[in-house]
Coordinates of C-alpha atoms and ligand atoms in Angstrom, one line a residue:
M205 CA -0.4 -14.5 -14.8
S206 CA -2.6 -16.1 -12.1
S207 CA -3.9 -19.6 -12.2
I208 CA -7.1 -18.4 -10.6
D209 CA -10.1 -17.6 -12.8
P210 CA -12.3 -15.4 -11.2
R211 CA -15.4 -16.3 -13.1
T212 CA -15.2 -19.6 -11.7
V213 CA -15.4 -18.5 -8.1
P214 CA -18.6 -18.8 -6.7
L215 CA -20.6 -16.2 -5.2
D216 CA -20.8 -15.9 -1.5
P217 CA -23.7 -17.5 0.0
T218 CA -23.9 -15.5 3.0
S219 CA -24.6 -12.0 0.8
R220 CA -26.6 -13.7 -1.5
E221 CA -29.0 -14.9 1.3
R222 CA -28.8 -11.4 3.0
L223 CA -29.7 -9.6 -0.2
A224 CA -32.3 -12.3 -0.8
A225 CA -33.8 -11.5 2.6
T226 CA -34.7 -7.9 1.2
G227 CA -36.2 -9.3 -2.0
L228 CA -32.9 -8.6 -4.2
D229 CA -31.4 -11.2 -6.2
Y230 CA -27.4 -11.4 -6.3
R231 CA -26.1 -13.1 -9.3
T232 CA -23.3 -13.2 -11.8
V233 CA -23.6 -11.5 -15.2
D234 CA -22.2 -13.5 -18.3
H235 CA -19.8 -11.4 -20.2
D236 CA -20.9 -13.3 -23.5
D237 CA -24.6 -12.7 -23.0
R238 CA -24.7 -9.4 -24.9
T239 CA -28.0 -8.1 -23.6
A240 CA -26.9 -8.8 -19.9
F241 CA -23.5 -7.5 -20.2
S242 CA -24.9 -4.1 -22.0
R243 CA -27.6 -3.8 -19.0
M244 CA -24.5 -4.2 -16.6
I245 CA -22.5 -1.5 -18.4
Q246 CA -25.5 0.9 -18.4
A247 CA -25.9 0.5 -14.6
V248 CA -22.3 1.2 -14.0
S249 CA -22.3 4.2 -16.2
R250 CA -25.5 5.5 -14.4
G251 CA -24.0 4.7 -11.2
F252 CA -20.8 6.7 -12.0
L253 CA -22.9 9.5 -13.1
G254 CA -22.6 8.8 -16.8
P255 CA -24.6 9.0 -19.7
E256 CA -26.9 6.6 -21.2
V257 CA -24.0 4.8 -23.4
D258 CA -24.5 3.6 -27.0
D259 CA -23.7 0.3 -28.7
A260 CA -20.3 1.3 -29.9
Y261 CA -19.3 1.9 -26.2
I262 CA -20.6 -1.5 -25.0
D263 CA -19.0 -3.1 -27.9
E264 CA -15.8 -1.6 -27.1
Q265 CA -16.0 -2.6 -23.4
K266 CA -16.8 -6.2 -24.4
Q267 CA -13.6 -6.2 -26.8
L268 CA -11.1 -4.2 -24.6
V269 CA -12.0 -5.0 -21.1
S270 CA -10.4 -8.4 -20.2
T271 CA -12.8 -11.2 -20.8
S272 CA -11.8 -12.9 -17.7
N273 CA -13.4 -10.3 -15.4
R274 CA -16.2 -11.6 -13.0
Y275 CA -19.3 -9.4 -13.3
V276 CA -21.7 -9.5 -10.3
A277 CA -25.1 -7.7 -10.0
V278 CA -27.9 -7.4 -7.8
F279 CA -31.4 -7.1 -9.5
D280 CA -35.0 -6.0 -8.3
E281 CA -37.8 -7.8 -10.0
G282 CA -40.1 -5.0 -9.3
V283 CA -38.3 -2.2 -11.1
A284 CA -39.6 -0.7 -14.5
Q285 CA -36.5 -1.4 -16.2
E286 CA -36.5 -5.1 -15.2
G287 CA -33.4 -6.8 -16.3
V288 CA -31.0 -3.5 -15.4
P289 CA -29.1 -4.1 -12.4
V290 CA -29.6 -2.0 -9.3
A291 CA -26.1 -2.4 -8.2
T292 CA -23.0 -3.8 -9.6
V293 CA -19.3 -5.1 -9.0
H294 CA -16.7 -6.5 -11.1
S295 CA -13.4 -8.0 -10.1
W296 CA -10.4 -9.8 -11.4
V297 CA -7.1 -11.2 -10.6
T298 CA -4.1 -9.2 -11.4
E299 CA -0.2 -9.1 -10.3
L300 CA 0.4 -6.5 -7.4
T301 CA 4.0 -5.4 -7.5
V302 CA 5.3 -5.8 -3.9
P303 CA 9.0 -5.3 -3.0
G304 CA 11.0 -8.1 -4.4
G305 CA 8.3 -9.6 -6.4
E306 CA 4.4 -9.7 -7.2
L307 CA 1.5 -11.1 -5.4
D308 CA -1.8 -11.9 -7.0
M309 CA -4.5 -9.5 -5.9
W310 CA -8.3 -9.4 -6.2
A311 CA -8.8 -6.2 -8.0
V312 CA -12.6 -4.7 -7.2
S313 CA -14.0 -2.1 -9.5
G314 CA -17.6 -0.9 -10.7
V315 CA -19.1 -0.8 -7.3
T316 CA -22.4 0.9 -7.9
V317 CA -25.8 1.1 -6.0
S318 CA -28.5 3.0 -7.8
P319 CA -29.7 6.0 -6.3
T320 CA -33.0 4.3 -5.6
H321 CA -31.7 1.5 -3.6
R322 CA -28.8 3.2 -1.6
R323 CA -28.1 3.0 2.3
R324 CA -29.8 -0.3 2.9
G325 CA -26.7 -2.4 2.9
V326 CA -26.6 -3.4 -0.7
A327 CA -23.1 -2.2 -1.2
R328 CA -22.0 -3.7 2.2
A329 CA -23.3 -7.1 1.1
M330 CA -21.6 -7.0 -2.4
L331 CA -18.2 -5.8 -0.8
E332 CA -18.2 -8.5 2.0
G333 CA -19.0 -10.9 -0.6
E334 CA -16.2 -10.1 -2.8
L335 CA -13.7 -10.4 0.1
R336 CA -15.0 -13.8 1.4
A337 CA -15.3 -15.0 -2.2
A338 CA -11.5 -13.9 -2.7
A339 CA -10.1 -15.5 0.5
D340 CA -12.1 -18.7 -0.1
A341 CA -10.3 -18.8 -3.7
G342 CA -7.0 -18.4 -2.0
L343 CA -6.1 -14.7 -2.6
A344 CA -4.0 -13.2 -0.1
I345 CA -5.0 -9.4 -0.8
A346 CA -7.5 -7.3 -2.5
G347 CA -7.1 -3.9 -3.7
L348 CA -9.3 -1.0 -5.2
T349 CA -9.1 2.4 -6.2
A350 CA -12.2 4.6 -4.7
T351 CA -14.3 7.7 -5.7
E352 CA -14.4 8.5 -1.7
A353 CA -11.8 7.8 0.8
T354 CA -14.5 7.4 3.4
I355 CA -16.2 4.3 2.0
Y356 CA -13.7 1.3 2.2
G357 CA -11.9 1.5 5.5
R358 CA -15.0 -0.2 7.4
Y359 CA -14.2 -3.5 5.2
G360 CA -10.8 -3.4 6.1
F361 CA -9.3 -1.5 3.2
G362 CA -6.5 0.8 4.1
A363 CA -5.0 3.6 1.9
A364 CA -1.8 2.1 1.2
V365 CA -0.4 4.0 -1.9
P366 CA -0.4 7.7 -1.6
M367 CA 0.1 9.4 -4.9
S368 CA 0.3 13.1 -5.6
R369 CA -0.9 15.6 -8.3
W370 CA 1.4 18.5 -9.3
T371 CA 0.8 22.1 -10.4
I372 CA 3.7 23.7 -11.7
D373 CA 4.3 27.5 -12.6
T374 CA 6.7 26.8 -15.7
R375 CA 8.1 30.4 -15.5
R376 CA 8.8 30.4 -11.8
A377 CA 9.9 26.7 -11.3
G378 CA 12.3 26.8 -14.5
W379 CA 14.4 24.0 -15.2
A380 CA 17.5 22.7 -13.2
G381 CA 17.7 19.2 -14.8
Y382 CA 19.8 17.7 -17.3
E383 CA 19.1 17.2 -21.0
P384 CA 18.9 13.4 -21.7
D385 CA 21.1 12.3 -24.8
G386 CA 18.0 10.6 -26.2
R387 CA 15.5 12.1 -28.3
V388 CA 11.6 13.1 -27.4
E389 CA 9.4 12.7 -30.6
F390 CA 5.6 12.8 -31.4
V391 CA 3.5 9.8 -32.2
S392 CA 0.2 9.0 -33.3
R393 CA -2.5 8.3 -30.9
E394 CA -2.6 4.7 -31.9
Q395 CA 1.1 4.3 -31.5
L396 CA 0.7 6.3 -28.2
A397 CA -1.5 3.6 -26.8
D398 CA 0.7 0.8 -27.5
D399 CA 3.9 2.8 -26.3
L400 CA 2.3 3.7 -23.0
S401 CA 1.3 -0.1 -22.7
D402 CA 4.7 -1.3 -23.4
V403 CA 6.6 1.2 -21.2
Y404 CA 4.4 0.7 -18.3
E405 CA 4.0 -3.1 -18.4
R406 CA 7.9 -3.2 -18.5
G407 CA 8.5 -0.7 -15.8
R408 CA 5.5 -1.7 -13.3
T409 CA 7.4 -4.5 -11.5
A410 CA 10.1 -2.1 -10.4
R411 CA 7.4 -0.1 -8.0
P412 CA 5.9 -1.6 -5.3
G413 CA 1.8 -1.0 -5.8
E414 CA 1.6 -1.0 -9.6
V415 CA -0.9 -3.3 -11.1
E416 CA -1.2 -4.9 -14.6
G417 CA -2.7 -2.5 -17.1
W418 CA -5.3 -3.6 -20.0
P419 CA -5.8 -2.2 -23.4
R420 CA -8.8 0.2 -22.7
R421 CA -6.9 2.0 -20.2
W422 CA -4.3 3.1 -22.8
R423 CA -6.6 3.8 -25.2
Q424 CA -8.4 6.0 -22.8
H425 CA -5.2 7.8 -21.9
A426 CA -4.7 8.4 -25.5
G427 CA -8.0 9.8 -26.1
L428 CA -9.1 6.9 -28.2
D429 CA -12.0 5.2 -26.6
A430 CA -15.7 6.1 -26.8
S431 CA -15.8 7.5 -23.2
T432 CA -13.2 10.0 -23.7
K433 CA -14.3 13.5 -24.6
N434 CA -12.7 15.6 -27.4
G435 CA -10.1 12.5 -27.5
E436 CA -8.5 14.2 -30.8
T437 CA -7.2 17.1 -28.3
V438 CA -4.8 14.3 -26.8
R439 CA -1.2 14.6 -27.9
G440 CA 1.4 11.8 -27.4
V441 CA 5.2 11.9 -27.2
R442 CA 7.8 9.2 -26.5
Y443 CA 11.3 9.1 -25.4
R444 CA 13.9 7.0 -27.4
D445 CA 17.1 6.5 -25.7
A446 CA 20.7 7.0 -27.3
A447 CA 20.4 3.3 -28.5
G448 CA 17.1 3.9 -30.1
D449 CA 14.8 2.1 -27.3
V450 CA 11.6 3.5 -26.4
R451 CA 11.9 4.3 -22.5
G452 CA 9.2 6.5 -21.8
A453 CA 5.8 7.8 -23.1
M454 CA 3.2 10.8 -22.4
A455 CA 0.0 11.5 -23.1
Y456 CA -1.1 15.3 -22.6
R457 CA -3.5 18.0 -23.7
I458 CA -3.1 21.9 -23.8
E459 CA -5.7 24.3 -22.8
E460 CA -5.2 27.2 -24.6
G461 CA -5.1 30.6 -22.5
E462 CA -8.0 32.9 -22.9
G463 CA -6.9 35.9 -25.0
D464 CA -3.4 35.4 -24.5
F465 CA -1.6 32.3 -25.5
R466 CA 1.5 32.4 -23.0
P467 CA -0.6 31.1 -19.8
S468 CA -1.7 28.0 -21.6
Q469 CA -1.8 24.9 -19.7
L470 CA -0.3 21.6 -20.4
Q471 CA -2.4 18.7 -18.9
I472 CA -0.4 15.3 -18.4
R473 CA -2.7 12.7 -18.8
H474 CA -0.2 10.1 -18.3
L475 CA 3.7 10.0 -18.0
T476 CA 5.3 6.3 -17.9
A477 CA 9.0 6.1 -18.0
E478 CA 11.3 3.0 -17.3
T479 CA 14.4 5.0 -17.0
P480 CA 15.2 8.2 -14.8
E481 CA 16.3 9.7 -18.1
A482 CA 13.2 9.1 -19.7
A483 CA 11.2 10.7 -16.9
A484 CA 13.3 13.8 -17.0
A485 CA 13.2 14.2 -20.8
L486 CA 9.3 14.0 -20.6
W487 CA 9.3 16.5 -17.8
R488 CA 11.6 18.8 -19.6
F489 CA 9.2 18.5 -22.7
A490 CA 6.2 19.7 -20.5
L491 CA 8.1 22.3 -18.8
Q492 CA 10.0 23.9 -21.4
H493 CA 7.0 23.9 -24.0
D494 CA 6.6 27.3 -25.5
L495 CA 3.3 29.4 -24.6
V496 CA 2.8 26.8 -21.7
G497 CA 2.5 28.8 -18.2
E498 CA 1.3 26.1 -16.1
V499 CA 1.7 22.0 -16.2
T500 CA -0.5 19.9 -14.5
A501 CA 0.0 16.1 -13.6
K502 CA -2.1 13.5 -11.7
L503 CA -1.1 10.2 -10.1
R504 CA 2.4 10.8 -9.9
P505 CA 4.7 9.1 -7.4
V506 CA 5.3 11.0 -4.2
D507 CA 8.9 11.0 -4.7
D508 CA 8.6 12.3 -8.1
P509 CA 11.8 13.5 -9.3
V510 CA 10.2 16.6 -11.0
R511 CA 10.9 18.5 -7.4
W512 CA 14.7 18.4 -8.1
L513 CA 14.5 18.9 -11.9
V514 CA 13.1 22.5 -11.3
Q515 CA 15.1 25.7 -10.4
D516 CA 12.5 27.0 -8.0
E517 CA 10.6 24.2 -6.0
R518 CA 8.3 26.7 -4.9
G519 CA 7.0 27.0 -8.5
A520 CA 6.1 23.3 -8.1
T521 CA 3.0 22.6 -5.9
Q522 CA 2.6 19.0 -4.7
V523 CA -0.7 17.6 -3.2
V524 CA -0.4 14.2 -1.8
H525 CA -3.7 12.3 -1.6
D526 CA -4.9 8.4 -1.1
H527 CA -4.8 6.4 -4.3
G528 CA -4.4 2.6 -3.8
W529 CA -6.4 0.9 -1.3
L530 CA -5.1 -2.7 -0.1
R531 CA -7.0 -5.3 2.3
I532 CA -5.0 -8.1 3.5
L533 CA -7.3 -11.7 3.3
D534 CA -4.2 -13.9 4.2
L535 CA -1.7 -12.6 6.3
P536 CA 1.0 -15.4 6.3
R537 CA 0.9 -15.4 2.8
A538 CA 1.1 -11.5 2.3
I539 CA 4.1 -11.5 5.0
A540 CA 5.9 -14.2 3.0
A541 CA 5.2 -12.5 -0.6
R542 CA 7.3 -9.4 -0.1
T543 CA 11.0 -8.8 0.9
Y544 CA 11.8 -6.2 3.7
S545 CA 14.6 -3.5 4.4
A546 CA 15.7 -4.5 7.9
A547 CA 15.2 -7.1 10.5
A548 CA 12.3 -7.0 12.9
T549 CA 10.2 -9.0 15.3
A550 CA 6.8 -8.1 16.8
I551 CA 3.7 -9.6 18.2
L552 CA 0.5 -8.0 16.4
E553 CA -3.1 -8.2 17.6
V554 CA -5.0 -7.7 14.7
S555 CA -8.8 -7.0 14.6
D556 CA -10.8 -7.7 11.5
P557 CA -14.4 -6.8 11.0
L558 CA -14.8 -10.0 8.6
G559 CA -12.5 -12.1 10.8
L560 CA -10.4 -13.1 8.1
V561 CA -6.8 -12.2 9.8
A562 CA -8.3 -11.4 13.1
G563 CA -5.8 -12.8 15.9
T564 CA -2.4 -12.6 17.3
W565 CA 0.3 -13.1 15.0
R566 CA 4.3 -13.3 15.7
I567 CA 6.0 -11.4 12.8
E568 CA 9.4 -12.2 12.1
I569 CA 11.7 -10.4 9.6
D570 CA 15.0 -11.9 9.3
A571 CA 18.4 -10.1 8.4
D572 CA 18.1 -11.2 4.7
G573 CA 15.1 -9.4 4.5
R574 CA 12.7 -12.6 4.1
G575 CA 9.5 -12.5 6.4
R576 CA 7.1 -14.7 8.1
A577 CA 3.8 -14.5 10.2
E578 CA 2.8 -17.2 12.5
S579 CA -0.1 -17.3 14.6
A580 CA 0.6 -16.7 18.4
P581 CA -2.7 -17.3 20.6
G582 CA -2.1 -16.0 24.0
A583 CA 1.1 -14.0 23.2
T584 CA 1.6 -10.5 24.6
P585 CA 1.2 -8.1 21.8
D586 CA 3.7 -5.1 20.9
L587 CA 1.1 -3.4 18.8
R588 CA -2.5 -3.6 18.4
L589 CA -4.2 -2.5 15.4
G590 CA -6.8 -3.3 12.7
V591 CA -6.5 -5.0 9.5
A592 CA -7.2 -1.7 7.5
E593 CA -4.1 -0.2 9.2
L594 CA -2.1 -3.1 8.6
S595 CA -3.2 -3.2 5.0
A596 CA -2.2 0.4 4.6
A597 CA 1.3 -0.2 6.1
Y598 CA 1.7 -3.5 3.9
L599 CA 3.7 -2.1 1.1
G600 CA 5.8 0.7 3.3
G601 CA 3.9 3.5 1.6
V602 CA 2.2 4.5 5.1
P603 CA 4.4 4.4 8.4
L604 CA 3.1 2.6 11.5
T605 CA 4.9 5.1 13.4
G606 CA 2.4 7.8 11.8
L607 CA -0.5 5.7 12.3
R608 CA 0.5 5.2 15.8
A609 CA 1.1 8.8 16.5
A610 CA -2.6 9.3 15.0
G611 CA -3.8 7.1 17.7
R612 CA -4.7 4.3 14.8
V613 CA -2.3 1.7 16.2
Q614 CA -1.6 1.4 19.7
G615 CA 1.2 -0.3 21.5
D616 CA 5.2 0.1 21.7
A617 CA 6.8 2.7 20.0
Q618 CA 10.0 0.9 19.6
A619 CA 8.2 -2.0 18.0
A620 CA 6.3 0.4 15.6
A621 CA 9.6 2.2 14.5
A622 CA 11.3 -1.4 13.7
L623 CA 8.4 -2.7 11.7
T624 CA 8.2 0.9 9.8
A625 CA 12.0 0.5 9.1
A626 CA 11.8 -3.0 7.9
L627 CA 8.5 -2.4 5.6
R628 CA 9.8 0.7 4.0
P629 CA 11.1 0.1 0.3
V630 CA 13.8 1.9 -1.4
E631 CA 11.3 3.9 -3.8
A632 CA 7.8 4.9 -2.4
P633 CA 5.1 2.6 -3.5
A634 CA 3.1 3.8 -6.5
L635 CA 0.0 3.3 -8.6
T636 CA 0.0 5.3 -11.6
I637 CA -3.5 4.1 -12.9
W638 CA -6.7 4.0 -11.8
Y639 CA -8.4 0.8 -11.9
Ligands
ACO343 C1 -14.1 0.4 -6.0 C2 -15.0 1.2 -6.9 O1 -15.6 0.9 -7.7 S1 -15.2 2.8 -6.0 C3 -16.6 3.2 -6.5 C4 -17.9 3.4 -5.3 N1 -19.0 3.9 -6.1 C5 -19.6 5.1 -6.2 O2 -18.9 6.1 -5.7 C6 -20.8 5.3 -7.1 C7 -21.8 6.2 -6.5 N2 -22.3 5.7 -4.9 C8 -22.8 4.5 -4.8 O3 -23.1 3.9 -6.0 C9 -23.3 4.3 -3.6 O4 -23.4 5.3 -2.9 C10 -22.0 3.4 -2.7 C11 -21.7 2.0 -3.6 C12 -21.0 4.2 -2.3 C13 -22.7 2.9 -1.4 O5 -23.7 1.9 -1.6 P1 -25.0 1.8 -0.4 O6 -25.6 0.6 -1.0 O7 -25.6 2.9 -0.4 O8 -24.0 1.4 0.7 P2 -24.6 0.6 2.0 O9 -25.9 0.9 2.2 O10 -24.3 -0.8 1.9 O11 -23.6 1.2 3.1 C14 -22.7 0.6 3.8 C15 -22.0 1.4 4.7 O12 -21.1 2.3 4.0 C16 -21.7 3.9 4.4 N3 -21.7 4.5 3.2 C17 -22.3 4.4 2.1 N4 -22.0 5.2 1.0 C18 -20.9 6.0 1.7 C19 -20.4 7.1 1.0 N5 -20.5 7.5 0.1 N6 -19.4 7.9 1.9 C20 -19.2 7.3 3.1 N7 -20.0 6.2 3.8 C21 -20.8 5.6 2.9 C22 -22.9 3.8 4.9 O13 -23.2 4.6 5.8 C23 -22.9 2.3 5.7 O14 -22.0 2.6 7.0 P3 -22.1 1.5 8.1 O15 -22.7 0.1 7.6 O16 -20.8 1.3 8.5 O17 -23.2 2.1 9.2

């Protein structure tokens, strides 16, 4: 748990002035002011193409979204719906799992600009304001998940945690895995929300890239919240190991085949497992389900063992895509916060549109897997790169060698290879939720 309360972090004065110069008012929204909070949530729903939401939805948001979130909005007093923001963003501090530990991260979400106010720099002012505020508050890194991959690179975010979706033809793929000696059992949706939360929270510190969950996330997966359509169609199972302890849980839905039951599709909404046996048991449950011809799953780690659990891996199609985005705000603290897989030394020249980590840095990773970064003005760089590329590479999920091959990192091939080897963790980074 972080000691930083984001609600006490002041609004960035540069962004406030920039927005004020265009007649817009940039201010925080008090979570405890029901009217103001409700207008903010209406604006967020509209911004994400959602409906006008009802009181039950607002109440649920108030209760189940952490009260330690910092809500920021932009107002235009000239609009008909005065008091409804024309732009929104909210943020909180969460633990990001990094190799060998955790690091406080400024999580950014709910970025919306009203279609009436788009493309005049409002999102830029809000994003830059978030990053300056987080850096001033002492955070070493910021993170987000994005609706579009083209929005956030310009602010120094890099796509650091690729994830994958799977489409599996059950008959072709078959099953080559083992049968774990625990049991899979159905649970109520209320129990499912609890099990998903418990297993996720115990397991998330084992994988770099994961962040803390929160109650509403699990109720959405379990089909229990007001924003989930046809929530009653969600089913839940969990895996208990031979000792009776719950080690995995899965929320899924089945879409019946038209006119023929056999090709029905089982859609995994969330699968969380803290042991390989639990993951295998839940995959087996899905892949061997009667009347199911296809299984789909989203937000699975790129090294998901399902590839090796099936007989014919050509029956299992994996699509890798960007998911977790990171933005380093303080390089020495970010480098010191994680452990490394090999020794390496390199001089990096980093460019940063906000200037927060711009400069020349000496990175030293010792044989014990500890790292440090020191400012090295005037030193000759081995590698030149932007903060977005450095942030993408930070958890080891994106190789500097690949970024160099794509021309996004310049400099010495050996330095890129050595740092890539040092940064790469044993298991691929993963982020199995949206935030
Ligand atoms: C973490 C999250 O919350 S992800 C959610 C993002 N929000 C959404 O997808 C909701 C729907 N979209 C929107 O609300 C808005 O279109 C936003 C927030 C994406 C952009 O807001 P705007 O105020 O129009 O952006 P703004 O005018 O500040 O543009 C800043 C820069 O981003 C670019 N940009 C804006 N929107 C997009 C986009 N959708 N894709 C790519 N680039 C974009 C602009 O061209 C501009 O580029 P430049 O300054 O480098 O020349």
